[in-house]
CSV table of C-alpha atoms in Angstrom, one decimal:
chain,number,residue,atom,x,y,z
Q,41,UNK,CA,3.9,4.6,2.4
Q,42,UNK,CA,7.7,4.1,2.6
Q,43,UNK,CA,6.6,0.7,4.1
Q,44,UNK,CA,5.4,-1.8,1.7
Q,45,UNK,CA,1.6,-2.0,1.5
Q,46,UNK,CA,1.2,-4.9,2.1
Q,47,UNK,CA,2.8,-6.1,4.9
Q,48,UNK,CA,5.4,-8.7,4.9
Q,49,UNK,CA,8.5,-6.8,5.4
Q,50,UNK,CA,10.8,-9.4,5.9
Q,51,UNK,CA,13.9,-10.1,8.1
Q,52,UNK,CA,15.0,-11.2,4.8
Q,53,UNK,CA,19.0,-10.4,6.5
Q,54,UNK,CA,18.5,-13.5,8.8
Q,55,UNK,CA,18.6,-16.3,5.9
Q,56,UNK,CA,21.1,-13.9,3.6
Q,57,UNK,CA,19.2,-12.9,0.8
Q,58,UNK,CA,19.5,-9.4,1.0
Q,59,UNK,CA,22.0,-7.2,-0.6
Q,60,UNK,CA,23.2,-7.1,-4.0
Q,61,UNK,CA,21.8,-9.7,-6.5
Q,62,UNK,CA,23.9,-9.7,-10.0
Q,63,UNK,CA,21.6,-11.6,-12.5
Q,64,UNK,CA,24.3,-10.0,-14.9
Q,65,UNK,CA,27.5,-9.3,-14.7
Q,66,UNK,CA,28.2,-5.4,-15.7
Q,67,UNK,CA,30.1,-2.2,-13.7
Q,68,UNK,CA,27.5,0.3,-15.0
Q,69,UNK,CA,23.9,0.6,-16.0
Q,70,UNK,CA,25.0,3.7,-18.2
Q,71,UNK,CA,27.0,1.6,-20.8
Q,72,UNK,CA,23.2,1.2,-23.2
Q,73,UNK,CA,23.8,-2.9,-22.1
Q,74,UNK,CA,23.5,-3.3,-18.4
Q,75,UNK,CA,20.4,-2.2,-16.1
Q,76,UNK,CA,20.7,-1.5,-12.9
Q,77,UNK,CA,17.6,-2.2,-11.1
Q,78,UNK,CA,16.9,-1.4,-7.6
Q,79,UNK,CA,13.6,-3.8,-6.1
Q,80,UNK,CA,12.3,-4.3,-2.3
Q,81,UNK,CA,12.0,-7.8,-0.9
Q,82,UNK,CA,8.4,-9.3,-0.8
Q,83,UNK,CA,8.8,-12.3,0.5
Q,84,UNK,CA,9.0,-13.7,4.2
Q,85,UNK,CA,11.4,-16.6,4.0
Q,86,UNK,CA,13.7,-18.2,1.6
Q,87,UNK,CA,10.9,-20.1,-0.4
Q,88,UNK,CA,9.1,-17.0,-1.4
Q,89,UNK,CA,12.0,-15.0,-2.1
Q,90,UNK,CA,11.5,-12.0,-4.4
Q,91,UNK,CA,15.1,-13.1,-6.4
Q,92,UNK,CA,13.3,-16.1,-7.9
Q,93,UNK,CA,11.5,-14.0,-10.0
Q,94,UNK,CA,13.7,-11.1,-10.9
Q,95,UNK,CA,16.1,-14.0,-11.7
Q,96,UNK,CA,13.5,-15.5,-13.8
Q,97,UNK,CA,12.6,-12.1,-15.6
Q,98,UNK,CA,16.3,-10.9,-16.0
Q,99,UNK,CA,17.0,-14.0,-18.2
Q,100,UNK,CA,13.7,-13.9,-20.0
Q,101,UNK,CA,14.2,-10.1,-20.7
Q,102,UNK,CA,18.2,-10.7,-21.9
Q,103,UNK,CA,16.6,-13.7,-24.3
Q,104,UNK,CA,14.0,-11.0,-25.6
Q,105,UNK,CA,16.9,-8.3,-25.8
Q,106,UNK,CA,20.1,-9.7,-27.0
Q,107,UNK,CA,23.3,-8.2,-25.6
Q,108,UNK,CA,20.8,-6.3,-22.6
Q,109,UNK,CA,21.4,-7.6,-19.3
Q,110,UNK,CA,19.9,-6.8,-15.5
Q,111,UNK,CA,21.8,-6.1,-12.6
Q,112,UNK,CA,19.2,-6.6,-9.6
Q,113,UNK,CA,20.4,-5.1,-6.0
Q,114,UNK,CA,17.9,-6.5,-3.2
Q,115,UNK,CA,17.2,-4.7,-0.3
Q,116,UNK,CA,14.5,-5.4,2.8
Q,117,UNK,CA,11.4,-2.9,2.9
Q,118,UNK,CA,12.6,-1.3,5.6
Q,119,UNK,CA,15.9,-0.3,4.1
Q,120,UNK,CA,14.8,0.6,-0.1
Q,121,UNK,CA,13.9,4.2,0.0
Q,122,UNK,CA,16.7,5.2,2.2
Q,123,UNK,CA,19.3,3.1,-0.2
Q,124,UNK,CA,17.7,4.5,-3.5
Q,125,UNK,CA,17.5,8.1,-1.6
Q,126,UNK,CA,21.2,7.8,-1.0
Q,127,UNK,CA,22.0,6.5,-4.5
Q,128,UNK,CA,20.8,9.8,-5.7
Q,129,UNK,CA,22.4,11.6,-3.6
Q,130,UNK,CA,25.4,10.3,-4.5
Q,131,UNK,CA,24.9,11.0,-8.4
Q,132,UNK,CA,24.8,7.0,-8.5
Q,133,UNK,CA,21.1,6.8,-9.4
Q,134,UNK,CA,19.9,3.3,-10.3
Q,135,UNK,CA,18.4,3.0,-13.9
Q,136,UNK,CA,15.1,1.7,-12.9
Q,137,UNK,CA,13.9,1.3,-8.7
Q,138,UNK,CA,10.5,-0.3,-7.2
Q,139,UNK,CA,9.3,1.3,-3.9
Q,140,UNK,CA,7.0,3.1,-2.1
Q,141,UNK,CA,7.2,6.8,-3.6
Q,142,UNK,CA,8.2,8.3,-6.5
Q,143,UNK,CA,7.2,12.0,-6.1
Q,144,UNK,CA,10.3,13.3,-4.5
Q,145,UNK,CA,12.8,12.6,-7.1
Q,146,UNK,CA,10.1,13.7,-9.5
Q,147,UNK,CA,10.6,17.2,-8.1
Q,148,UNK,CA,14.3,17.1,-8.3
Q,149,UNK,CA,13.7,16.4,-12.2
Q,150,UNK,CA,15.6,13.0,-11.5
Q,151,UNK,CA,12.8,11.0,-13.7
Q,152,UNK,CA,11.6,10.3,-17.1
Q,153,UNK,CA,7.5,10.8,-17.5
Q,154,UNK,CA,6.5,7.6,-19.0
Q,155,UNK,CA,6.0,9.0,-22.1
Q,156,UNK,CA,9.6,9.4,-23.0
Q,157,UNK,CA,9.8,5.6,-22.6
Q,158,UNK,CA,7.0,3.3,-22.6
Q,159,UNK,CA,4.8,3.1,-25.7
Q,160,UNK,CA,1.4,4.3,-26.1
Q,161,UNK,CA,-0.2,1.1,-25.2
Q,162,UNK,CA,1.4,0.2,-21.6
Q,163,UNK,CA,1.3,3.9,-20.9
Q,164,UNK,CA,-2.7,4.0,-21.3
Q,165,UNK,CA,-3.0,0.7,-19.6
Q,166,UNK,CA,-3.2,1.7,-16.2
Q,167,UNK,CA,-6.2,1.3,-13.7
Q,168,UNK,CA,-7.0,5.0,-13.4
Q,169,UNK,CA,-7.0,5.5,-9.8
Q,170,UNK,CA,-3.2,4.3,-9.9
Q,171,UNK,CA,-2.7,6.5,-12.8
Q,172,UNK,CA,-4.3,9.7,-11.2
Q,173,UNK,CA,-1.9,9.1,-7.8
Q,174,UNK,CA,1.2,8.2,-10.1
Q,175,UNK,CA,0.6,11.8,-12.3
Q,176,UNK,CA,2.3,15.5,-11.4
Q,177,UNK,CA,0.7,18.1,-13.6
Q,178,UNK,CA,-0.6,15.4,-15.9
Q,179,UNK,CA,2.5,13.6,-16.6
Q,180,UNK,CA,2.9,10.2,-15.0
Q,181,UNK,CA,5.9,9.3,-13.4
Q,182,UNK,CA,4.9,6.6,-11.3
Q,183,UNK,CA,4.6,3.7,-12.4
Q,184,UNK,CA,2.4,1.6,-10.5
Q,185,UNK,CA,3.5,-1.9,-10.3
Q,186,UNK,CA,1.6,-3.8,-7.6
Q,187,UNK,CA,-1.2,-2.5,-5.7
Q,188,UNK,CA,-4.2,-3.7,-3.0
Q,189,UNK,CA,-7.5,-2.5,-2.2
Q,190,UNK,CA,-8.6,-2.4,1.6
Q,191,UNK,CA,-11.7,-4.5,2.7
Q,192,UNK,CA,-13.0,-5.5,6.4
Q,193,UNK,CA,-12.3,-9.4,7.0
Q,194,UNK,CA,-14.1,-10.4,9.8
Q,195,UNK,CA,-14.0,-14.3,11.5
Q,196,UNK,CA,-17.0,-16.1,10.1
Q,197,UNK,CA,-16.9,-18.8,13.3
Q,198,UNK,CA,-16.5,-16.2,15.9
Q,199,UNK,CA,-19.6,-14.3,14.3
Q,200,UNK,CA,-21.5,-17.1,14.3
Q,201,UNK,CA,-20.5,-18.0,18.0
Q,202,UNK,CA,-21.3,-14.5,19.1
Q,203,UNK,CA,-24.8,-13.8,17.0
Q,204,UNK,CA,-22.7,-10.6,15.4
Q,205,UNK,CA,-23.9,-9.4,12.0
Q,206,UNK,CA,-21.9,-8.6,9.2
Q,207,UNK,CA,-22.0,-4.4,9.9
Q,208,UNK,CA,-22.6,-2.3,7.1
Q,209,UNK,CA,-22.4,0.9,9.2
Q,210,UNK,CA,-20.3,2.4,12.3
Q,211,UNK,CA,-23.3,1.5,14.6
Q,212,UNK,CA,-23.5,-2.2,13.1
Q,213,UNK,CA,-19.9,-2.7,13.9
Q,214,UNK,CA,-20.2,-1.4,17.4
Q,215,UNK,CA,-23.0,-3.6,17.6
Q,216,UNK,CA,-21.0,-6.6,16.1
Q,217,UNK,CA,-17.9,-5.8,18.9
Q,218,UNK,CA,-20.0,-6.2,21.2
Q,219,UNK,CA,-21.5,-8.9,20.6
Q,220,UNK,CA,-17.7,-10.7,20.2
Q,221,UNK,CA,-16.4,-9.3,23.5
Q,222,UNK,CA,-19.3,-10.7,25.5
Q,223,UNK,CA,-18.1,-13.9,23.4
Q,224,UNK,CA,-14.9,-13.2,25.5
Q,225,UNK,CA,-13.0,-12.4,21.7
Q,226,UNK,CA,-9.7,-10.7,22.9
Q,227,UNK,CA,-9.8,-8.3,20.1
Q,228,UNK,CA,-13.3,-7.3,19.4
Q,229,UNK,CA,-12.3,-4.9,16.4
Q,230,UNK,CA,-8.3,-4.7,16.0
Q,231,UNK,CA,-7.2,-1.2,15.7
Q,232,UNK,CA,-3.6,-1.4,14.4
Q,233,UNK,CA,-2.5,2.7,14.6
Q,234,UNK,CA,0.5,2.1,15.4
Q,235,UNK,CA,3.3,3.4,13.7
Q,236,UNK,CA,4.1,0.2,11.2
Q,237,UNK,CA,1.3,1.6,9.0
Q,238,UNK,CA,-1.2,3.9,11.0
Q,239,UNK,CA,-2.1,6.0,7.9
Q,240,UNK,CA,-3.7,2.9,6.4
Q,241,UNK,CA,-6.1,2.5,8.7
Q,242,UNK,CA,-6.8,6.2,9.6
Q,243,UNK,CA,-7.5,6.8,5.8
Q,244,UNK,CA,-10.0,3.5,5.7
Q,245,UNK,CA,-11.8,5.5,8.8
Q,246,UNK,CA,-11.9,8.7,7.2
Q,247,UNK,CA,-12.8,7.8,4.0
Q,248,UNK,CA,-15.9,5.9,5.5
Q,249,UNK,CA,-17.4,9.0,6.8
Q,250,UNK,CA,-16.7,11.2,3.6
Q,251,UNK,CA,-13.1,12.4,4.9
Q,252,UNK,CA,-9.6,11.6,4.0
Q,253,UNK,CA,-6.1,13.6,3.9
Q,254,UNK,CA,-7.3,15.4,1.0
Q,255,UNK,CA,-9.9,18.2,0.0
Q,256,UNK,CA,-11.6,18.4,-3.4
Q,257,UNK,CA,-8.7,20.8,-4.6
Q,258,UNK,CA,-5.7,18.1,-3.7
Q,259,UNK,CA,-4.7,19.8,-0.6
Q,260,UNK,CA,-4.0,18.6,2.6
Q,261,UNK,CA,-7.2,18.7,5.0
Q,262,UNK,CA,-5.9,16.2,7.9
Q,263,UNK,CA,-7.9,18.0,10.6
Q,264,UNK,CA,-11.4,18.6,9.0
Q,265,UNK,CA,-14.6,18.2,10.7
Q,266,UNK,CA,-15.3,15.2,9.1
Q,267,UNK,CA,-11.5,13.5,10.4
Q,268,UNK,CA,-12.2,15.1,13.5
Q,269,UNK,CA,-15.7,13.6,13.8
Q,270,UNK,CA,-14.3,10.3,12.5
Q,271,UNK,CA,-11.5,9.7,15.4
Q,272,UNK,CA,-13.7,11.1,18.6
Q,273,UNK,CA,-16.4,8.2,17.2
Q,274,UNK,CA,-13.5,5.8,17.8
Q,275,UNK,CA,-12.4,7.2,20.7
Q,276,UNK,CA,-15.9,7.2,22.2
Q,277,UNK,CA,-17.5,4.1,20.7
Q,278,UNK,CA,-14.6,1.9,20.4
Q,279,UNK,CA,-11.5,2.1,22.6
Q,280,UNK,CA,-13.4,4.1,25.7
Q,281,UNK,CA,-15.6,0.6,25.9
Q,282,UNK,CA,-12.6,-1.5,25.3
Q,283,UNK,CA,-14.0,-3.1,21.7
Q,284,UNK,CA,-9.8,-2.8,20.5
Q,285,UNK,CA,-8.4,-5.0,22.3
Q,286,UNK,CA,-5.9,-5.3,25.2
Q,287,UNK,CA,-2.9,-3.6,23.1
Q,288,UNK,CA,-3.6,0.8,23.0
Q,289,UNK,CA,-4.0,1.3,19.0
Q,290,UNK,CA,-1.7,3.2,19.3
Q,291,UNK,CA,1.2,0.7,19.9
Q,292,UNK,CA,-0.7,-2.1,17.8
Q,293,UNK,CA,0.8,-2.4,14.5
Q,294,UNK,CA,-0.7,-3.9,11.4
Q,295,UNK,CA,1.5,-7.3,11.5
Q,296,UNK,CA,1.0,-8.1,15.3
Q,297,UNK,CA,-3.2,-7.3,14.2
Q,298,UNK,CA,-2.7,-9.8,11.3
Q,299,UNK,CA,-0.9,-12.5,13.3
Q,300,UNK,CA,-3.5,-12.3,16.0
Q,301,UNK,CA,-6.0,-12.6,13.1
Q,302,UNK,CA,-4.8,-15.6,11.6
Q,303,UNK,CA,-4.6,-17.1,15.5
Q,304,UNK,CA,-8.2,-16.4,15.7
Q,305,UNK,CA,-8.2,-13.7,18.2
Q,306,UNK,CA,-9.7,-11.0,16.4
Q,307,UNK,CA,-13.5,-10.3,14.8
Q,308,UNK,CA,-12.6,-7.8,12.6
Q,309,UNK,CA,-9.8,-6.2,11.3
Q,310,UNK,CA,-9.2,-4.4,7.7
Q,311,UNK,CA,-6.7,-6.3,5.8
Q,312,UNK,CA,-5.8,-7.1,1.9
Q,313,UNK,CA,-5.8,-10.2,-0.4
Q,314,UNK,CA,-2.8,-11.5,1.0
Q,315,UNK,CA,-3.9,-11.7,4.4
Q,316,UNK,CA,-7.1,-13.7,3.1
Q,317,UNK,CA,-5.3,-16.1,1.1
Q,318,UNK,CA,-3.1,-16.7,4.4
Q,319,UNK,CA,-6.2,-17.0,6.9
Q,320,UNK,CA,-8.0,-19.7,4.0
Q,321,UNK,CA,-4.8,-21.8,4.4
Q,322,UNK,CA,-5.7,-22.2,7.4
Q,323,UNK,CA,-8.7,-23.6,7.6
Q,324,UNK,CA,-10.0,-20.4,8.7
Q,325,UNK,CA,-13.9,-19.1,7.2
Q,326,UNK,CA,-13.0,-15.3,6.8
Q,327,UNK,CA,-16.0,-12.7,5.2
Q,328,UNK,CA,-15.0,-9.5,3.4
Q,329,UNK,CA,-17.1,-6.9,2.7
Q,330,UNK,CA,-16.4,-3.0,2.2
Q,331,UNK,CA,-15.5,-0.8,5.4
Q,332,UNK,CA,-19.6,0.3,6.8
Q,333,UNK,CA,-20.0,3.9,6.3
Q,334,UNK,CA,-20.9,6.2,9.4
Q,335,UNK,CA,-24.5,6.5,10.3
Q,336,UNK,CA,-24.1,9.9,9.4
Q,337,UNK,CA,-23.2,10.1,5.6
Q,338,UNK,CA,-25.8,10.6,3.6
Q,339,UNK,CA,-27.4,7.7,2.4
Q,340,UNK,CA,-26.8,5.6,-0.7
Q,341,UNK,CA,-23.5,7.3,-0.8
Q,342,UNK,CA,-20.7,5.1,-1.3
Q,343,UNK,CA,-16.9,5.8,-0.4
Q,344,UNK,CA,-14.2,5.0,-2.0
Q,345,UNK,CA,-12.3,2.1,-0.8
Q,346,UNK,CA,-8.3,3.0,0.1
Q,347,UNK,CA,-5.9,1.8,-2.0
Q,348,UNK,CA,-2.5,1.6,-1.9
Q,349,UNK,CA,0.2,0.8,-4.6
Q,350,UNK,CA,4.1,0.3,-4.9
Q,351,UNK,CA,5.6,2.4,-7.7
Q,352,UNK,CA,8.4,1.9,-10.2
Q,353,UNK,CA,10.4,4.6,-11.1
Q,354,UNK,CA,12.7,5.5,-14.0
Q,355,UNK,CA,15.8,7.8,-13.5
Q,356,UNK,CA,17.3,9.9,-16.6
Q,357,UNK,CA,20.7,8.4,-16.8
Q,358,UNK,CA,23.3,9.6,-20.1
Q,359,UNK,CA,22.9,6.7,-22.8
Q,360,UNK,CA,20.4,4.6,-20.5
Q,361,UNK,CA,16.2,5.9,-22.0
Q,362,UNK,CA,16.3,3.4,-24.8
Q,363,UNK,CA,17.4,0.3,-22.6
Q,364,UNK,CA,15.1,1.7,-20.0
Q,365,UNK,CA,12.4,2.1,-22.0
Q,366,UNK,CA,12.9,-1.7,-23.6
Q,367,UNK,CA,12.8,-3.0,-19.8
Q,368,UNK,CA,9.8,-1.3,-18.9
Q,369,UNK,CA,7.7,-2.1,-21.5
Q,370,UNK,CA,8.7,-5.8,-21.1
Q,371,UNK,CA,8.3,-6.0,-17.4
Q,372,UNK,CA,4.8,-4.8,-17.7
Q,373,UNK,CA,3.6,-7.0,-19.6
Q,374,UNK,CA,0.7,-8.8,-18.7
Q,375,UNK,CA,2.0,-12.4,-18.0
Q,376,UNK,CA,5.3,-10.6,-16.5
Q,377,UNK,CA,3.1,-8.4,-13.9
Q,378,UNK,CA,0.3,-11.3,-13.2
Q,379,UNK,CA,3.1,-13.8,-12.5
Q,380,UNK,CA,4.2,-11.3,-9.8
Q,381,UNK,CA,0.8,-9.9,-8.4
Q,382,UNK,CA,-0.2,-14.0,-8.2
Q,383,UNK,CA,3.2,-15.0,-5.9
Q,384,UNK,CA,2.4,-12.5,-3.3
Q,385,UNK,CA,-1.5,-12.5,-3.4
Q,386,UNK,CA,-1.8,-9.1,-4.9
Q,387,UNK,CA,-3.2,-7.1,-7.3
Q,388,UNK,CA,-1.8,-5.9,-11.4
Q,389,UNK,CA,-1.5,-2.7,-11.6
Q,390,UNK,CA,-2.7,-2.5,-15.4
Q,391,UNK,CA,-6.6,-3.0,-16.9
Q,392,UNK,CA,-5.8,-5.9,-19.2
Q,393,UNK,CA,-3.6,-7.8,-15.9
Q,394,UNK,CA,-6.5,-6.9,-13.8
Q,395,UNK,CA,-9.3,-8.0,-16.2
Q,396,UNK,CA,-7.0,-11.5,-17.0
Q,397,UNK,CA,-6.6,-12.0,-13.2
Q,398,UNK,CA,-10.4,-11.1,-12.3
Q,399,UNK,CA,-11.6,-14.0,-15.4
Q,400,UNK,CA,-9.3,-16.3,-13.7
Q,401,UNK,CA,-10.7,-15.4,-10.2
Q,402,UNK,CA,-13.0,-18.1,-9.3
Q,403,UNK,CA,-13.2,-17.2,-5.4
Q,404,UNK,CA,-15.9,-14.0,-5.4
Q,405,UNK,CA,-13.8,-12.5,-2.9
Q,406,UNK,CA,-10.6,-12.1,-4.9
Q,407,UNK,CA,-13.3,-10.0,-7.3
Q,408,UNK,CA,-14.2,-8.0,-4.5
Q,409,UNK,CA,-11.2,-6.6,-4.2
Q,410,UNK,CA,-10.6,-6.7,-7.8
Q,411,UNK,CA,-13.5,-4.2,-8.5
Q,412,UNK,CA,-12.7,-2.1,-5.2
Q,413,UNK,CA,-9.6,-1.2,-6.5
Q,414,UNK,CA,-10.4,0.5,-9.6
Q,415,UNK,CA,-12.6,2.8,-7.6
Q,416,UNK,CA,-10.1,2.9,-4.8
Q,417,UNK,CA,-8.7,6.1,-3.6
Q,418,UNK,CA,-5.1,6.5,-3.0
Q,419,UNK,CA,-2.6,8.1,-0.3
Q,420,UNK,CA,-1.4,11.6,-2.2
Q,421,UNK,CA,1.6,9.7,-3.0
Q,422,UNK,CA,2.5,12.6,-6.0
Q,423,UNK,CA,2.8,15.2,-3.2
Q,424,UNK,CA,6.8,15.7,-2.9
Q,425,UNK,CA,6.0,16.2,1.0
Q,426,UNK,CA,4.3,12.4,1.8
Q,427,UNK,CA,6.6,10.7,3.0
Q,428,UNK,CA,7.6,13.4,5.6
Q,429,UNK,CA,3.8,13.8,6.0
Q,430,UNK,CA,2.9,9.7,6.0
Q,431,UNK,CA,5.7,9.4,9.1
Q,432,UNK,CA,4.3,12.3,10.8
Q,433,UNK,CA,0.7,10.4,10.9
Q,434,UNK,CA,1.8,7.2,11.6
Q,435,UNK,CA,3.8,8.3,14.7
Q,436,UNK,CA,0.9,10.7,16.0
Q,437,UNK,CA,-2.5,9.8,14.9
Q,438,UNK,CA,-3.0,6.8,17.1
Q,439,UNK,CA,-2.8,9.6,20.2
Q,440,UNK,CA,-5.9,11.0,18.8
Q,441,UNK,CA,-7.8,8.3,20.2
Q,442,UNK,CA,-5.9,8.2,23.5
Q,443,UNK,CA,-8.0,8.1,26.7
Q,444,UNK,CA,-7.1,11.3,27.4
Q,445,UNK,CA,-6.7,12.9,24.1
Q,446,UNK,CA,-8.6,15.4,22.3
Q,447,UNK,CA,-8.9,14.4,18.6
Q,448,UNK,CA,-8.8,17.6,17.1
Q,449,UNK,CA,-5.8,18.9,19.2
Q,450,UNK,CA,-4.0,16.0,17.5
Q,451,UNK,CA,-5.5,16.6,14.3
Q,452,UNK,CA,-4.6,19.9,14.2
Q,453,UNK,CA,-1.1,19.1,15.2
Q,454,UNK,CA,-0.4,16.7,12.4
Q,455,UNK,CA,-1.8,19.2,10.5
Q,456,UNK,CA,0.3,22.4,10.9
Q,457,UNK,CA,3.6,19.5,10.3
Q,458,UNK,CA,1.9,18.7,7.3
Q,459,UNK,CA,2.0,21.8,6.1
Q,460,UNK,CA,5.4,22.8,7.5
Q,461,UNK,CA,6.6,19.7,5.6
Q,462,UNK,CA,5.0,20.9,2.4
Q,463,UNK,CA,6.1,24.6,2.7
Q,464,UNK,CA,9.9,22.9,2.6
Q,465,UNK,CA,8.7,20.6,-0.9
């Protein structure tokens, strides 16, 4: 997840809005005055630059707090976690950072538990899925911030061309590919394993037929039956009769699977609100509806959806908890977190943000989403060992459904790093 969930990592560097951003002049966020606040671009081009808000919030927060400033540094998606990582390191921690894990400086003891600085109320106030994932022995220290719920879009026009049926099960999307590639559709179902975000989609599979990277217990279970039974279904049923697309899944990533979306070159592909709210912009008629479950789970059952979430983090610096504390509990307040979520077509992290955005929602499938999420399970983001463990599936799992390959033998490979990388945590 050291990728952003959702998908516009930006070559922000090419129109020079990366770097440090001062909203405040100060040399140190340890002085009680000055924050130092570490965030990841969103945006995708000057207009929707991520600076426009932090700017916006830094001066509404100094207004609030008189004689508190913020210092914001911007970096690209691609870049945060390895520039916070090496702040640490460098006993130059920021005071508060937004990115994609939290769990390994939790270990270290580097962070405060929310409850030595938010109050009772925003504390509660998380959806508890995003709660659950952002907890170590019942103490949160993630704070989620943003977060998205995973649905299957699929082209309304090309369905209709082809006959295809929305699928509510693995046999009803095979069905449905089908249908689209005799409709000469260049990407039946788009697979995107490849290693931009692979252990997106491999969760939204696994999940579907009862799996996922976790057992009951919390532990990792990456090369179950059910996983294994999940990928040789691909394998066999999608990619062996060519349903994926020209592009192996394993070298399709999520964006080039979105772009070819929003060209209309794809059926189906899983994707987040974002994505929607681009493909509507353009003219396009787009259905969502949850992932279809395998023909084998047992019936009414009902997975979980996967959800994903960003996560702000505060480090103990000397002098810094109450100005810390007065910044978070500011920046997550509703308006200040639906203002956010609403620029980038996402989705509050908290229940009274959620619930405001879902009574403003008038498009149903906005809801969808909206009501997925708070059901939605989440990577193991509060194991200190994912993000070693999230790079070692997106770089493998797309060979599990190689021509060639033998899902398990993958599996089981991924598997034993997992647990390497978790030995070492």
């Amino acid at each position: 997840m050291r990728r952003r969930l959702f998908g516009m990592t930006a070559s922000m560097a090419a129109f020079g809005l990366l770097g440090s951003l001062v909203t405040a002049c100060s040399e140190s966020g340890s002085d009680g005055t000055t924050l130092r606040l570490v965030v990841p671009e969103y945006g995708d081009s000057p207009a929707n630059s991520s600076k426009a808000y932090w700017d916006k919030l830094s001066v509404a927060f100094s207004a609030a707090n008189p004689g508190k400033t913020v210092e914001v540094t911007l970096y690209p998606w691609a870049d945060v976690d390895r520039e916070v990582t090496r702040m640490v390191a460098e006993d130059n921690a920021p005071d508060v950072a937004l990115m994609g894990a939290y769990s390994d400086f939790a270990a270290q003891d580097r962070l405060y538990a929310a409850s030595e600085v938010m109050s009772i109320r925003r504390e509660s106030n998380f959806l508890p899925p995003l709660a659950e994932a952002g907890s170590i022995h019942h103490s949160l220290y993630g704070l989620p911030f943003v977060a998205s719920s995973r649905l299957l879009f699929y082209n309304q026009e090309l369905f209709d061309k082809s006959g295809a049926e929305p699928p509510k099960t693995w046999s009803d999307l095979k069905d449905a590919a089908e249908a689209l590639k005799d409709e000469g559709v260049l990407y039946p179902y788009a697979l995107p394993l490849g290693p931009e975000e692979a252990h997106a989609e491999a969760l939204i599979w696994e999940l579907s037929n009862g799996g996922g990277y976790t057992d009951s217990s919390g532990h990792y279970d990456l090369a179950s039956e059910r996983n294994t039974q999940t990928f040789r279904w691909i394998k066999d049923n999608l990619v062996a009769p060519a349903l994926t697309g020209p592009v192996p899944p394993a070298q399709l990533n999520r964006q080039d699977a979105f772009d070819a979306f929003l060209r209309g070159d794809v059926g189906m592909v899983n994707g987040y609100p974002s994505l929607l709210h681009k493909a509507r912009a353009k003219g396009m008629k787009v259905g969502t509806l949850r992932m279809p479950v395998s023909d084998t789970l047992d019936e009414g059952k009902t997975p979980p959806v996967a959800g994903v979430a960003d996560w702000m983090m505060a480090f103990k610096r000397e002098g810094n908890r109450e100005l810390v504390g007065s910044f978070l509990n500011f920046v997550y307040e509703d308006k200040n977190l639906i203002e956010f979520a609403d620029r980038y077509k996402l989705l509050p992290s908290t229940v009274t943000a959620n619930q405001a955005s879902q009574d403003a929602a008038a498009d149903p499938s906005a809801e969808q989403f909206l009501s997925a999420l708070r059901t939605a399970e989440l990577y193991p983001v509060n194991d200190p060992s994912w993000l070693q463990v999230s790079n070692t599936i997106k770089l493998n799992i797309g060979k599990a459904v190689a021509p060639s390959a033998e899902p398990r033998t993958v599996l089981e490979s991924i598997a034993r790093q997992a647990k390497e990388a978790s030995n070492q945590t």
